[in-house]
Short mmCIF file of C-alpha atoms in Angstrom, two decimals:
data_model
loop_
_atom_site.label_atom_id
_atom_site.label_comp_id
_atom_site.label_asym_id
_atom_site.label_seq_id
_atom_site.Cartn_x
_atom_site.Cartn_y
_atom_site.Cartn_z
CA MET A 454 271.51 41.21 115.93
CA ASP A 455 274.35 43.34 114.54
CA SER A 456 273.87 47.02 113.67
CA LEU A 457 273.68 46.63 109.87
CA THR A 458 271.09 43.85 110.12
CA GLY A 459 269.14 45.94 112.61
CA LEU A 460 269.19 48.98 110.33
CA ALA A 461 268.00 46.88 107.38
CA LEU A 462 265.10 45.64 109.54
CA GLY A 463 264.39 49.17 110.72
CA PHE A 464 264.27 50.69 107.23
CA SER A 465 261.93 47.92 106.04
CA HIS A 466 259.41 49.09 108.67
CA ALA A 467 260.20 52.83 108.67
CA LEU A 468 259.63 53.20 104.92
CA THR A 469 255.96 52.17 105.16
CA LEU A 470 253.47 54.91 104.28
CA ALA A 471 252.08 55.16 107.83
CA ASN A 472 255.48 55.52 109.49
CA LEU A 473 256.65 58.04 106.88
CA GLY A 474 253.51 60.03 107.68
CA TRP A 475 254.31 60.02 111.41
CA ALA A 476 257.89 61.12 110.69
CA LEU A 477 256.72 63.98 108.44
CA LEU A 478 254.15 65.13 111.02
CA GLY A 479 256.75 65.02 113.80
CA CYS A 480 259.31 66.98 111.77
CA PHE A 481 256.73 69.62 110.82
CA LEU A 482 255.41 70.05 114.38
CA GLY A 483 258.92 70.01 115.85
CA THR A 484 260.19 72.70 113.50
CA ALA A 485 257.12 74.87 114.13
CA ILE A 486 257.51 74.53 117.90
CA GLY A 487 261.26 75.15 117.70
CA VAL A 488 260.60 78.39 115.83
CA LEU A 489 258.25 79.75 118.52
CA PRO A 490 260.30 81.41 121.31
CA GLY A 491 259.88 79.87 124.76
CA LEU A 492 258.35 76.63 123.53
CA GLY A 493 260.31 73.44 122.99
CA PRO A 494 260.18 69.69 122.40
CA ALA A 495 259.60 68.86 126.08
CA LEU A 496 256.39 70.92 126.17
CA THR A 497 255.17 69.58 122.82
CA ILE A 498 255.76 65.91 123.61
CA ALA A 499 254.19 66.42 127.06
CA LEU A 500 251.05 67.80 125.38
CA LEU A 501 250.95 64.83 122.98
CA LEU A 502 251.52 62.12 125.60
CA PRO A 503 247.78 61.26 125.81
CA ILE A 504 247.99 59.86 122.25
CA THR A 505 249.92 56.90 123.71
CA PHE A 506 246.54 55.52 124.77
CA SER A 507 245.32 55.24 121.18
CA VAL A 508 248.36 55.16 118.83
CA SER A 509 250.80 52.29 118.29
CA ALA A 510 254.13 52.51 120.10
CA THR A 511 256.11 52.64 116.85
CA GLY A 512 254.03 55.49 115.40
CA ALA A 513 254.13 57.49 118.63
CA PHE A 514 257.90 57.27 119.08
CA ILE A 515 258.60 58.12 115.44
CA LEU A 516 256.39 61.19 115.98
CA PHE A 517 258.14 62.13 119.24
CA CYS A 518 261.65 61.73 117.82
CA GLY A 519 260.67 63.77 114.76
CA ILE A 520 259.51 66.54 117.13
CA PHE A 521 262.75 66.25 119.13
CA TYR A 522 264.98 66.55 116.05
CA GLY A 523 262.73 69.17 114.42
CA ALA A 524 262.82 71.49 117.44
CA MET A 525 266.61 71.51 117.28
CA TYR A 526 266.37 72.68 113.65
CA GLY A 527 263.64 75.26 114.30
CA GLY A 528 265.41 76.83 117.26
CA SER A 529 268.09 78.26 114.99
CA THR A 530 265.47 80.23 112.99
CA THR A 531 264.38 82.21 116.05
CA SER A 532 267.97 82.71 117.20
CA ILE A 533 269.05 84.11 113.84
CA LEU A 534 266.02 86.18 112.82
CA LEU A 535 264.91 87.42 116.26
CA ASN A 536 268.06 87.06 118.37
CA THR A 537 265.79 85.11 120.75
CA PRO A 538 266.97 81.53 121.41
CA GLY A 539 264.03 79.17 121.91
CA GLU A 540 266.26 76.47 123.44
CA SER A 541 269.36 76.67 125.65
CA GLY A 542 271.34 74.92 122.91
CA SER A 543 270.57 77.79 120.50
CA ILE A 544 271.97 80.56 122.69
CA ILE A 545 275.45 80.34 121.15
CA THR A 546 273.98 80.22 117.62
CA ALA A 547 272.38 83.61 118.29
CA LEU A 548 275.75 85.25 119.01
CA GLU A 549 276.89 85.21 115.38
CA GLY A 550 273.64 84.29 113.62
CA ALA A 551 271.80 87.43 114.72
CA LYS A 552 274.76 89.58 113.67
CA MET A 553 274.80 87.90 110.23
CA ALA A 554 271.07 88.65 109.91
CA LYS A 555 271.66 92.26 110.92
CA SER A 556 274.34 92.47 108.19
CA GLY A 557 271.88 91.21 105.56
CA ARG A 558 273.14 87.59 105.56
CA ALA A 559 270.24 85.86 107.34
CA GLY A 560 269.81 83.46 104.38
CA PRO A 561 273.33 81.96 104.51
CA ALA A 562 273.10 81.79 108.33
CA LEU A 563 269.85 79.81 108.14
CA ALA A 564 271.24 77.59 105.37
CA THR A 565 274.46 76.70 107.22
CA ALA A 566 272.43 76.02 110.40
CA ALA A 567 270.04 73.67 108.55
CA ILE A 568 272.75 71.79 106.63
CA GLY A 569 274.93 71.61 109.76
CA SER A 570 271.99 70.17 111.67
CA PHE A 571 271.57 67.54 108.94
CA VAL A 572 275.26 66.58 109.04
CA ALA A 573 275.33 66.42 112.85
CA GLY A 574 272.01 64.58 113.07
CA THR A 575 273.27 61.96 110.62
CA VAL A 576 276.56 61.55 112.54
CA GLY A 577 274.63 61.30 115.82
CA THR A 578 272.18 58.73 114.46
CA LEU A 579 275.10 56.65 113.16
CA GLY A 580 276.51 56.87 116.69
CA ILE A 581 273.24 55.56 118.15
CA SER A 582 273.22 52.70 115.60
CA PHE A 583 276.74 51.47 116.28
CA LEU A 584 277.37 52.60 119.86
CA GLY A 585 274.01 51.46 121.24
CA PRO A 586 274.63 47.69 120.95
CA ILE A 587 278.09 48.10 122.55
CA VAL A 588 276.58 49.94 125.54
CA VAL A 589 273.94 47.20 125.81
CA GLU A 590 276.62 44.48 126.06
CA LEU A 591 278.32 46.39 128.86
CA ALA A 592 275.05 47.16 130.65
CA LEU A 593 274.04 43.48 130.73
CA LYS A 594 277.02 42.87 133.04
CA LEU A 595 275.74 45.34 135.65
CA GLY A 596 273.86 44.19 138.77
CA PRO A 597 271.32 45.99 140.99
CA ALA A 598 274.10 47.69 143.02
CA GLU A 599 275.68 49.15 139.85
CA TYR A 600 272.30 50.29 138.55
CA PHE A 601 271.52 52.07 141.81
CA SER A 602 274.90 53.82 141.71
CA LEU A 603 274.34 54.76 138.06
CA MET A 604 271.01 56.35 138.95
CA VAL A 605 272.64 58.26 141.81
CA LEU A 606 275.18 59.59 139.28
CA CYS A 607 272.32 60.60 136.97
CA PHE A 608 270.50 62.35 139.85
CA VAL A 609 273.62 64.30 140.80
CA THR A 610 274.70 65.35 137.32
CA VAL A 611 271.27 66.37 136.06
CA SER A 612 270.22 68.12 139.29
CA ALA A 613 273.31 69.58 140.92
CA VAL A 614 275.86 70.06 138.13
CA LEU A 615 273.96 71.41 135.12
CA GLY A 616 271.81 74.02 136.85
CA SER A 617 272.81 77.45 138.13
CA SER A 618 272.45 76.28 141.74
CA ALA A 619 273.11 72.81 143.19
CA LEU A 620 270.65 73.48 146.03
CA ARG A 621 267.83 74.44 143.67
CA GLY A 622 268.54 71.43 141.45
CA LEU A 623 268.50 69.01 144.38
CA ALA A 624 265.31 70.60 145.75
CA SER A 625 263.62 69.99 142.37
CA LEU A 626 264.92 66.41 142.38
CA PHE A 627 263.48 65.72 145.86
CA PHE A 628 260.12 67.14 144.77
CA GLY A 629 260.15 64.62 141.92
CA LEU A 630 261.18 61.77 144.24
CA LEU A 631 258.31 62.72 146.55
CA LEU A 632 255.80 62.54 143.68
CA GLY A 633 257.23 59.14 142.72
CA LEU A 634 256.53 57.77 146.22
CA VAL A 635 252.79 58.50 146.04
CA GLY A 636 250.67 55.34 145.75
CA VAL A 637 250.85 51.75 146.97
CA ASP A 638 254.27 50.38 147.93
CA ASN A 639 254.92 47.41 145.62
CA GLN A 640 256.86 45.54 148.34
CA THR A 641 254.54 45.94 151.36
CA GLY A 642 251.21 46.84 149.75
CA GLN A 643 250.85 49.84 152.07
CA PRO A 644 249.58 53.20 150.72
CA ARG A 645 252.08 56.06 150.84
CA LEU A 646 251.31 59.80 150.76
CA THR A 647 247.77 59.25 149.47
CA PHE A 648 246.08 61.30 152.26
CA GLY A 649 242.98 59.13 152.02
CA VAL A 650 242.30 60.05 148.38
CA PRO A 651 241.42 56.81 146.49
CA GLU A 652 242.48 58.29 143.12
CA LEU A 653 246.07 58.53 144.42
CA LEU A 654 246.39 54.82 145.24
CA ASP A 655 247.68 54.18 141.69
CA GLY A 656 250.19 56.99 142.08
CA VAL A 657 250.48 60.32 140.29
CA ASN A 658 250.39 59.86 136.53
CA VAL A 659 253.74 60.74 134.92
CA VAL A 660 251.93 62.12 131.88
CA LEU A 661 250.01 64.50 134.14
CA VAL A 662 253.19 65.75 135.84
CA ALA A 663 254.99 66.22 132.51
CA VAL A 664 252.08 68.22 131.07
CA ALA A 665 251.81 70.27 134.29
CA LEU A 666 255.53 71.14 134.32
CA PHE A 667 256.21 71.74 130.65
CA ALA A 668 252.84 72.89 129.33
CA VAL A 669 250.82 74.49 132.13
CA GLY A 670 253.72 75.80 134.24
CA GLU A 671 255.74 77.05 131.27
CA THR A 672 252.68 78.69 129.67
CA LEU A 673 251.63 80.41 132.91
CA TYR A 674 255.19 81.68 133.36
CA LEU A 675 255.45 82.97 129.78
CA ALA A 676 252.03 84.65 130.10
CA TRP A 677 253.14 86.23 133.39
CA ARG A 678 256.30 87.62 131.80
CA TRP A 679 254.65 88.56 128.47
CA THR A 680 254.97 92.10 127.17
CA ASN A 681 253.09 93.63 124.28
CA ALA A 682 256.25 94.74 122.50
CA GLU A 683 256.51 93.50 118.91
CA ALA A 684 259.67 91.63 117.94
CA VAL A 685 261.65 92.84 114.93
CA ILE A 686 262.03 89.97 112.43
CA ARG A 687 264.99 90.36 110.08
CA PRO A 688 264.41 89.72 106.34
CA VAL A 689 265.66 86.31 105.17
CA GLY A 690 267.04 87.12 101.72
CA ARG A 691 268.75 84.47 99.54
CA LEU A 692 269.22 81.07 101.18
CA MET A 693 272.03 79.92 98.91
CA LEU A 694 275.52 79.35 100.29
CA SER A 695 278.37 80.68 98.19
CA LYS A 696 281.43 78.55 97.40
CA GLU A 697 283.32 80.45 100.11
CA ASP A 698 280.53 79.81 102.64
CA TRP A 699 280.62 76.06 101.89
CA LYS A 700 284.38 76.00 102.33
CA ARG A 701 284.17 77.82 105.66
CA SER A 702 281.28 75.67 106.98
CA ILE A 703 282.38 72.06 106.27
CA GLY A 704 285.11 71.96 108.95
CA PRO A 705 282.91 73.49 111.70
CA TRP A 706 280.06 71.07 110.85
CA LEU A 707 282.29 68.03 111.32
CA ARG A 708 284.10 69.39 114.39
CA GLY A 709 280.78 70.43 115.98
CA ALA A 710 279.28 66.98 115.41
CA GLY A 711 282.39 65.34 116.87
CA LEU A 712 282.21 67.54 119.97
CA GLY A 713 278.46 67.32 120.51
CA PHE A 714 277.72 63.60 120.36
CA PRO A 715 279.94 62.48 123.30
CA PHE A 716 278.45 65.20 125.52
CA GLY A 717 274.94 63.98 124.72
CA VAL A 718 275.85 60.41 125.68
CA LEU A 719 277.33 61.40 129.07
CA PRO A 720 274.98 61.65 132.10
CA ALA A 721 276.29 65.19 132.68
CA GLY A 722 275.90 66.05 129.00
CA GLY A 723 273.43 68.56 127.61
CA THR A 724 273.77 70.97 124.70
CA GLU A 725 275.13 74.07 126.44
CA MET A 726 278.72 72.88 127.00
CA PRO A 727 279.43 71.43 123.51
CA THR A 728 277.95 74.47 121.74
CA MET A 729 280.17 76.77 123.81
CA LEU A 730 283.24 74.61 123.18
CA SER A 731 282.47 74.52 119.46
CA TYR A 732 282.11 78.31 119.34
CA TYR A 733 285.43 78.96 121.06
CA THR A 734 287.14 76.26 118.98
CA GLU A 735 285.98 77.89 115.74
CA LYS A 736 287.02 81.30 117.06
CA LYS A 737 290.56 79.96 117.60
CA LEU A 738 290.75 78.07 114.28
CA VAL A 739 289.20 80.70 112.02
CA ASP A 740 291.23 82.02 109.10
CA PRO A 741 292.89 85.28 110.28
CA LYS A 742 291.37 87.22 107.38
CA HIS A 743 287.86 86.39 108.72
CA ALA A 744 288.64 86.72 112.45
CA HIS A 745 287.32 90.29 112.57
CA GLU A 746 283.81 89.03 111.68
CA PHE A 747 283.36 87.38 115.10
CA GLY A 748 281.27 89.72 117.23
CA THR A 749 280.90 92.36 114.50
CA THR A 750 279.27 91.39 111.18
CA GLY A 751 278.87 87.74 112.18
CA ALA A 752 281.12 84.81 111.27
CA ILE A 753 279.50 81.84 109.53
CA GLU A 754 281.80 79.45 111.45
CA GLY A 755 280.17 80.67 114.68
CA VAL A 756 276.80 79.46 113.40
CA ALA A 757 277.84 76.23 111.65
CA GLY A 758 279.88 74.72 114.50
CA PRO A 759 277.56 75.35 117.49
CA GLU A 760 274.46 74.36 115.54
CA ALA A 761 276.09 71.05 114.56
CA ALA A 762 277.20 70.48 118.17
CA ASN A 763 273.66 71.19 119.39
CA ASN A 764 272.06 68.60 117.11
CA ALA A 765 274.73 65.95 117.66
CA ALA A 766 274.33 66.31 121.44
CA ALA A 767 270.55 65.95 121.07
CA ALA A 768 271.07 62.67 119.19
CA GLY A 769 273.52 61.46 121.85
CA VAL A 770 270.87 61.89 124.56
CA LEU A 771 268.96 58.94 123.06
CA VAL A 772 271.84 56.50 123.73
CA PRO A 773 271.60 56.35 127.56
CA MET A 774 267.81 56.52 127.40
CA LEU A 775 267.43 53.52 125.07
CA THR A 776 270.31 51.38 126.38
CA LEU A 777 270.28 52.12 130.13
CA GLY A 778 266.84 53.64 130.72
CA LEU A 779 268.52 56.84 131.99
CA PRO A 780 267.09 60.19 130.78
CA THR A 781 269.66 63.01 130.80
CA SER A 782 267.34 65.79 129.61
CA ALA A 783 263.76 66.89 130.15
CA THR A 784 262.68 65.68 126.70
CA ALA A 785 264.31 62.27 127.25
CA ALA A 786 262.54 61.98 130.62
CA ILE A 787 259.16 62.62 129.01
CA MET A 788 259.90 60.11 126.24
CA LEU A 789 260.84 57.59 128.94
CA SER A 790 257.44 58.13 130.57
CA ALA A 791 255.86 57.44 127.16
CA PHE A 792 257.69 54.10 127.02
CA GLN A 793 256.25 53.28 130.44
CA SER A 794 252.75 54.16 129.20
CA TYR A 795 253.12 51.27 126.75
CA GLY A 796 254.48 48.95 129.46
CA ILE A 797 257.96 49.04 127.84
CA GLN A 798 261.02 49.52 130.03
CA PRO A 799 264.03 50.99 128.20
CA GLY A 800 267.30 49.35 129.19
CA PRO A 801 269.77 46.69 128.07
CA LEU A 802 267.04 44.20 127.16
CA LEU A 803 265.14 46.66 124.97
CA PHE A 804 267.28 45.84 121.91
CA GLN A 805 266.30 42.17 122.34
CA THR A 806 262.66 42.34 123.49
CA GLN A 807 261.64 45.27 121.24
CA ALA A 808 264.12 44.97 118.37
CA ASP A 809 261.54 45.94 115.72
CA LEU A 810 260.58 49.10 117.63
CA VAL A 811 264.15 50.20 118.39
CA TRP A 812 265.59 49.71 114.92
CA THR A 813 262.51 51.21 113.23
CA LEU A 814 262.94 54.24 115.48
CA ILE A 815 266.65 54.58 114.62
CA ALA A 816 265.96 54.19 110.89
CA SER A 817 263.23 56.82 111.10
CA LEU A 818 265.79 59.27 112.55
CA PHE A 819 267.81 59.02 109.30
CA ILE A 820 264.62 59.65 107.33
CA ALA A 821 263.64 62.56 109.60
CA ASN A 822 267.01 64.22 108.98
CA VAL A 823 266.37 64.27 105.23
CA MET A 824 262.81 65.50 105.72
CA LEU A 825 263.99 68.32 107.98
CA VAL A 826 266.40 69.72 105.39
CA VAL A 827 263.58 69.69 102.82
CA LEU A 828 261.19 71.34 105.28
CA ASN A 829 263.58 73.94 106.67
CA LEU A 830 265.16 75.50 103.62
CA PRO A 831 262.26 75.91 101.15
CA LEU A 832 259.63 76.62 103.83
CA VAL A 833 261.56 79.19 105.85
CA GLY A 834 259.01 81.83 104.82
CA LEU A 835 256.26 79.76 106.49
CA TRP A 836 258.26 79.49 109.73
CA VAL A 837 258.70 83.27 109.75
CA ARG A 838 254.93 83.71 109.46
CA ILE A 839 254.42 81.36 112.45
CA LEU A 840 256.33 83.91 114.54
CA LYS A 841 253.43 86.31 113.95
CA ILE A 842 250.84 84.17 115.82
CA PRO A 843 249.35 86.38 118.60
CA THR A 844 250.95 85.28 121.86
CA PRO A 845 247.79 85.32 124.06
CA GLN A 846 245.92 83.03 121.65
CA LEU A 847 248.92 80.68 121.54
CA TYR A 848 249.10 80.38 125.33
CA ALA A 849 245.33 79.92 125.65
CA GLY A 850 245.40 77.13 123.05
CA ILE A 851 248.18 75.30 124.91
CA LEU A 852 246.20 75.41 128.18
CA VAL A 853 243.04 74.14 126.45
CA PHE A 854 244.88 71.19 124.87
CA ALA A 855 246.63 70.40 128.16
CA THR A 856 243.33 70.34 130.06
CA ILE A 857 241.45 68.24 127.49
CA GLY A 858 244.32 65.77 127.11
CA THR A 859 244.76 65.26 130.86
CA TYR A 860 241.05 64.86 131.55
CA GLY A 861 240.78 62.40 128.68
CA ILE A 862 243.29 60.04 130.33
CA SER A 863 241.19 59.18 133.40
CA ASN A 864 238.11 61.44 133.36
CA SER A 865 239.06 62.47 136.90
CA VAL A 866 238.57 65.93 138.41
CA ILE A 867 241.35 65.11 140.92
CA ASP A 868 243.75 64.88 137.97
CA LEU A 869 242.76 68.39 136.84
CA VAL A 870 243.33 69.71 140.38
CA LEU A 871 246.78 68.07 140.38
CA LEU A 872 247.48 69.38 136.86
CA TYR A 873 246.95 73.03 137.77
CA GLY A 874 248.34 72.65 141.31
CA ILE A 875 251.65 71.27 140.02
CA GLY A 876 251.48 73.74 137.11
CA ILE A 877 251.35 76.71 139.51
CA VAL A 878 254.27 75.23 141.48
CA ALA A 879 256.16 74.89 138.17
CA MET A 880 255.42 78.51 137.31
CA PHE A 881 257.05 79.69 140.56
CA MET A 882 259.92 77.26 139.99
CA ARG A 883 260.62 78.98 136.67
CA ARG A 884 260.27 82.38 138.30
CA PHE A 885 262.86 81.59 140.97
CA ASP A 886 265.17 79.60 138.66
CA PHE A 887 264.44 76.09 139.96
CA PRO A 888 265.05 73.63 137.08
CA THR A 889 262.02 71.54 136.13
CA ALA A 890 263.80 68.63 134.39
CA PRO A 891 265.00 67.04 137.70
CA VAL A 892 261.36 66.78 138.84
CA VAL A 893 260.42 64.44 135.98
CA ILE A 894 263.72 62.57 136.18
CA GLY A 895 263.32 62.09 139.95
CA MET A 896 259.73 60.94 139.56
CA ILE A 897 260.57 58.38 136.87
CA LEU A 898 263.91 57.12 138.16
CA GLY A 899 263.00 57.34 141.88
CA PRO A 900 260.89 54.14 141.98
CA MET A 901 263.45 52.37 139.76
CA ALA A 902 266.28 53.42 142.10
CA GLU A 903 264.26 52.23 145.10
CA GLN A 904 263.72 48.85 143.45
CA ALA A 905 267.43 48.50 142.55
CA LEU A 906 268.38 49.47 146.14
CA ARG A 907 266.07 46.85 147.63
CA GLN A 908 267.27 44.16 145.23
CA ALA A 909 270.93 44.94 145.99
CA LEU A 910 270.30 44.79 149.76
CA THR A 911 268.32 41.56 149.40
CA ILE A 912 271.17 39.91 147.47
CA SER A 913 273.75 41.14 150.02
CA GLN A 914 271.48 40.17 152.97
CA GLY A 915 271.21 43.75 154.15
CA ASP A 916 274.90 44.60 153.85
CA TRP A 917 275.15 48.25 152.75
CA SER A 918 278.84 47.87 151.99
CA THR A 919 277.89 46.05 148.77
CA PHE A 920 277.76 49.47 147.04
CA VAL A 921 281.44 50.18 147.81
CA THR A 922 282.89 46.67 147.72
CA ARG A 923 281.79 46.10 144.12
CA PRO A 924 284.44 47.90 141.98
CA VAL A 925 282.13 49.22 139.25
CA SER A 926 279.58 50.50 141.77
CA LEU A 927 282.34 52.20 143.79
CA CYS A 928 283.79 53.91 140.70
CA ILE A 929 280.36 55.25 139.70
CA LEU A 930 279.70 56.58 143.23
CA LEU A 931 283.12 58.26 143.28
CA LEU A 932 282.24 59.94 139.95
CA ALA A 933 279.01 61.20 141.53
CA VAL A 934 280.90 62.61 144.54
CA ALA A 935 283.45 64.23 142.20
CA ALA A 936 280.68 65.72 140.06
CA LEU A 937 278.96 67.14 143.15
CA ALA A 938 282.03 68.39 145.06
CA GLY A 939 284.47 69.09 142.20
CA PRO A 940 283.00 72.36 140.87
CA ARG A 941 282.67 73.76 144.41
CA PHE A 942 286.20 72.73 145.35
CA PHE A 943 287.77 74.26 142.25
CA GLY A 944 285.63 77.38 142.62
CA ALA A 945 286.80 77.88 146.21
CA TRP A 946 290.40 77.16 145.21
CA ALA A 947 290.26 79.68 142.36
CA ALA A 948 288.71 82.32 144.64
CA ARG A 949 291.42 81.72 147.24
CA ARG A 950 294.16 82.08 144.63
CA GLY A 951 292.52 85.27 143.40
CA LEU A 952 292.50 86.72 146.94
CA LYS A 953 296.16 85.77 147.42
CA ALA A 954 297.12 87.39 144.12
CA GLN A 955 295.16 90.52 145.05
CA SER A 956 296.78 90.79 148.47
CA GLY A 957 300.21 90.22 146.88
CA GLY A 958 299.53 93.04 144.45
CA VAL A 959 298.58 95.41 147.29
CA ASP A 960 301.77 94.64 149.16
#
């Protein structure tokens, strides 16, 4: 099925009343969650994972993707009005957005962020539509050895490269791999790490771990760090963009979208790098007569470009998840666990076995983009009022929903013990800067990597050299080694050069 035919099929399903309702609900919830500082799409989708037991797969994923896109939109509101980024991708937006708000231009800053998000989201969704089938064709040519190497690359990039510390990232990854080993070994039928507890024979539920990490752990951490100081919310003012603002924003929107999408597709992607690149690009390309606005009164280019890059990167994350079954962010990992709850395995065959679901989902992303512009600009006053929800009541509500949802899955007290046990571990992980995303990624991809490893060794009759004698597998493993060792090597080299230069200066 070609992309245009697939989109036509997708829109025929996505434009039904029920699916439009799911898209609207997802966009509304996502924007509201994005506005609240400290909360994000990963936490929200984790809380809503129990609905997979009673809602159709199509409705659930339209809802989840609406939340994912909506949170990217809502995060800019907090960054601009409070100078408090709710997501890592909104940190750069706050640099100029908060200064524009302080100068009385919060309205144009919010408008350029919302329209830029729409442009980038549309570009990113077009990328998913036309790049996805190409990636699928390439992925169908990969064997178990290549898949194992690809997962190793994903482990390395998500755990060791993107965090502040490779050791902390790898420690989080191994914790996730350990959780993935709990249960009965599919090959031998022997129980592993169950400690005689019958409830653990089926393994630790991914939904439970996701809720523990991103709802319980995050909420306990935020409550621990909470202060009673009231945030100062800047007045919004007029939301209209002037002719000059439009002229200055169009280029950054397109450049930001072009920078963001490829980073989202890459295993070592994320939103931090493209937003930073977009910011510095716009700073270099800005008209000299407006250059003084950067860092002082706030330059609109510094909001338009990074916000577009942020949303395009978020769209790009869906490409490896749908086509290869590889999550490259916490939210993608939780969505992957939702697929598994329905017995659906994302990967190259997904576009063939679940064509209706995939193309309906992609079509709904186009619809969600339009809905989000309509929701964000006229209802900005509502989002500002959401910021005034008392923090203690908000945290308490999240814990109540997390507890009820987890207990409703299996009606097991053991699950509640695991929920709060892992949640407390997650709280200390946040306190000591251990990333939580590698835990979910390790737990989900760990069993898949084990299966690919065993299949590759079975085909090669136990010959481990199969991973380096197959050219594609070798190239992927070399990329993983380069990703792990490269930053350290260049850091040591730069430090050595700095010492030499310093000693030369003393002499």
